[in-house]
């Protein structure tokens, strides 16, 4: 075997090694991409649940505030009624 053929063989061996490394890297990247896609999907689902809970809490909070104002109004009307009855009976 001549020196040129030997160098050519080494170059081919190096190229095959690089091809193998690239193939392994591509497999790892494909797996990582798939895993990342699954993580994103799970995160989107979790975000949707959190946003729904926030919406429910906001609606509940508004209902509590409305109820409080209604109770204050009812108590005020009742107090005025009591005062008027007392005033009329005097």
Short mmCIF file of C-alpha atoms in Angstrom, two decimals:
data_model
loop_
_atom_site.label_atom_id
_atom_site.label_comp_id
_atom_site.label_asym_id
_atom_site.label_seq_id
_atom_site.Cartn_x
_atom_site.Cartn_y
_atom_site.Cartn_z
CA UNK A 1 0.00 0.00 0.00
CA UNK A 2 1.39 3.38 -0.89
CA UNK A 3 1.55 6.34 1.41
CA UNK A 4 -1.20 8.10 -0.57
CA UNK A 5 -3.50 5.10 -0.27
CA UNK A 6 -2.76 4.92 3.47
CA UNK A 7 -3.59 8.62 3.91
CA UNK A 8 -6.72 8.18 1.84
CA UNK A 9 -7.77 5.26 4.08
CA UNK A 10 -7.18 7.37 7.20
CA UNK A 11 -9.23 10.19 5.72
CA UNK A 12 -12.06 7.78 4.90
CA UNK A 13 -11.90 6.36 8.42
CA UNK A 14 -12.03 9.88 9.88
CA UNK A 15 -14.99 10.76 7.64
CA UNK A 16 -16.86 7.62 8.73
CA UNK A 17 -16.16 8.51 12.37
CA UNK A 18 -17.53 12.00 11.80
CA UNK A 19 -20.61 10.57 10.05
CA UNK A 20 -21.19 8.26 13.00
CA UNK A 21 -20.82 11.15 15.46
CA UNK A 22 -23.27 13.25 13.42
CA UNK A 23 -25.77 10.37 13.32
CA UNK A 24 -25.53 9.91 17.10
CA UNK A 25 -25.92 13.65 17.64
CA UNK A 26 -28.96 13.71 15.34
CA UNK A 27 -30.56 10.87 17.30
CA UNK A 28 -29.94 12.68 20.59
CA UNK A 29 -31.34 15.92 19.18
CA UNK A 30 -34.41 14.14 17.83
CA UNK A 31 -35.03 12.57 21.23
CA UNK A 32 -34.45 15.89 23.01
CA UNK A 33 -36.84 17.65 20.62
CA UNK A 34 -39.51 15.03 21.24
CA UNK A 35 -39.09 15.32 25.02
CA UNK A 36 -39.21 19.12 24.81
CA UNK A 37 -42.42 18.92 22.79
CA UNK A 38 -43.97 16.73 25.48
CA UNK A 39 -42.83 19.17 28.20
CA UNK A 40 -44.34 22.10 26.30
CA UNK A 41 -47.63 20.26 25.88
CA UNK A 42 -47.71 19.45 29.60
CA UNK A 43 -46.87 23.07 30.45
CA UNK A 44 -49.65 24.36 28.17
CA UNK A 45 -52.13 22.07 29.91
CA UNK A 46 -50.95 23.24 33.32
CA UNK A 47 -51.16 26.89 32.25
CA UNK A 48 -54.71 26.36 30.99
CA UNK A 49 -55.74 24.84 34.34
CA UNK A 50 -54.13 27.73 36.23
CA UNK A 51 -55.90 30.31 34.05
CA UNK A 52 -59.23 28.55 34.61
CA UNK A 53 -58.66 28.62 38.37
CA UNK A 54 -57.79 32.31 38.25
CA UNK A 55 -60.99 32.98 36.33
CA UNK A 56 -63.04 31.01 38.87
CA UNK A 57 -61.41 32.86 41.79
CA UNK A 58 -62.08 36.23 40.15
CA UNK A 59 -65.73 35.38 39.56
CA UNK A 60 -66.09 34.09 43.12
CA UNK A 61 -64.46 37.23 44.47
CA UNK A 62 -66.91 39.41 42.53
CA UNK A 63 -69.82 37.38 43.88
CA UNK A 64 -68.56 37.78 47.45
CA UNK A 65 -68.23 41.55 46.99
CA UNK A 66 -71.72 41.76 45.48
CA UNK A 67 -73.13 39.71 48.35
CA UNK A 68 -71.40 41.94 50.90
CA UNK A 69 -72.87 45.07 49.34
CA UNK A 70 -76.31 43.45 49.21
CA UNK A 71 -76.06 42.56 52.90
CA UNK A 72 -74.93 46.09 53.76
CA UNK A 73 -77.87 47.47 51.78
CA UNK A 74 -80.33 45.12 53.47
CA UNK A 75 -78.96 45.96 56.91
CA UNK A 76 -79.21 49.68 56.14
CA UNK A 77 -82.83 49.34 55.00
CA UNK A 78 -83.64 47.28 58.11
CA UNK A 79 -81.98 49.85 60.38
CA UNK A 80 -83.88 52.71 58.71
CA UNK A 81 -87.12 50.74 59.09
CA UNK A 82 -86.47 50.20 62.79
CA UNK A 83 -85.63 53.87 63.33
CA UNK A 84 -88.79 54.95 61.48
CA UNK A 85 -90.99 52.58 63.53
CA UNK A 86 -89.46 53.93 66.72
CA UNK A 87 -89.96 57.50 65.53
CA UNK A 88 -93.60 56.84 64.57
CA UNK A 89 -94.35 55.17 67.90
CA UNK A 90 -93.08 58.15 69.86
#
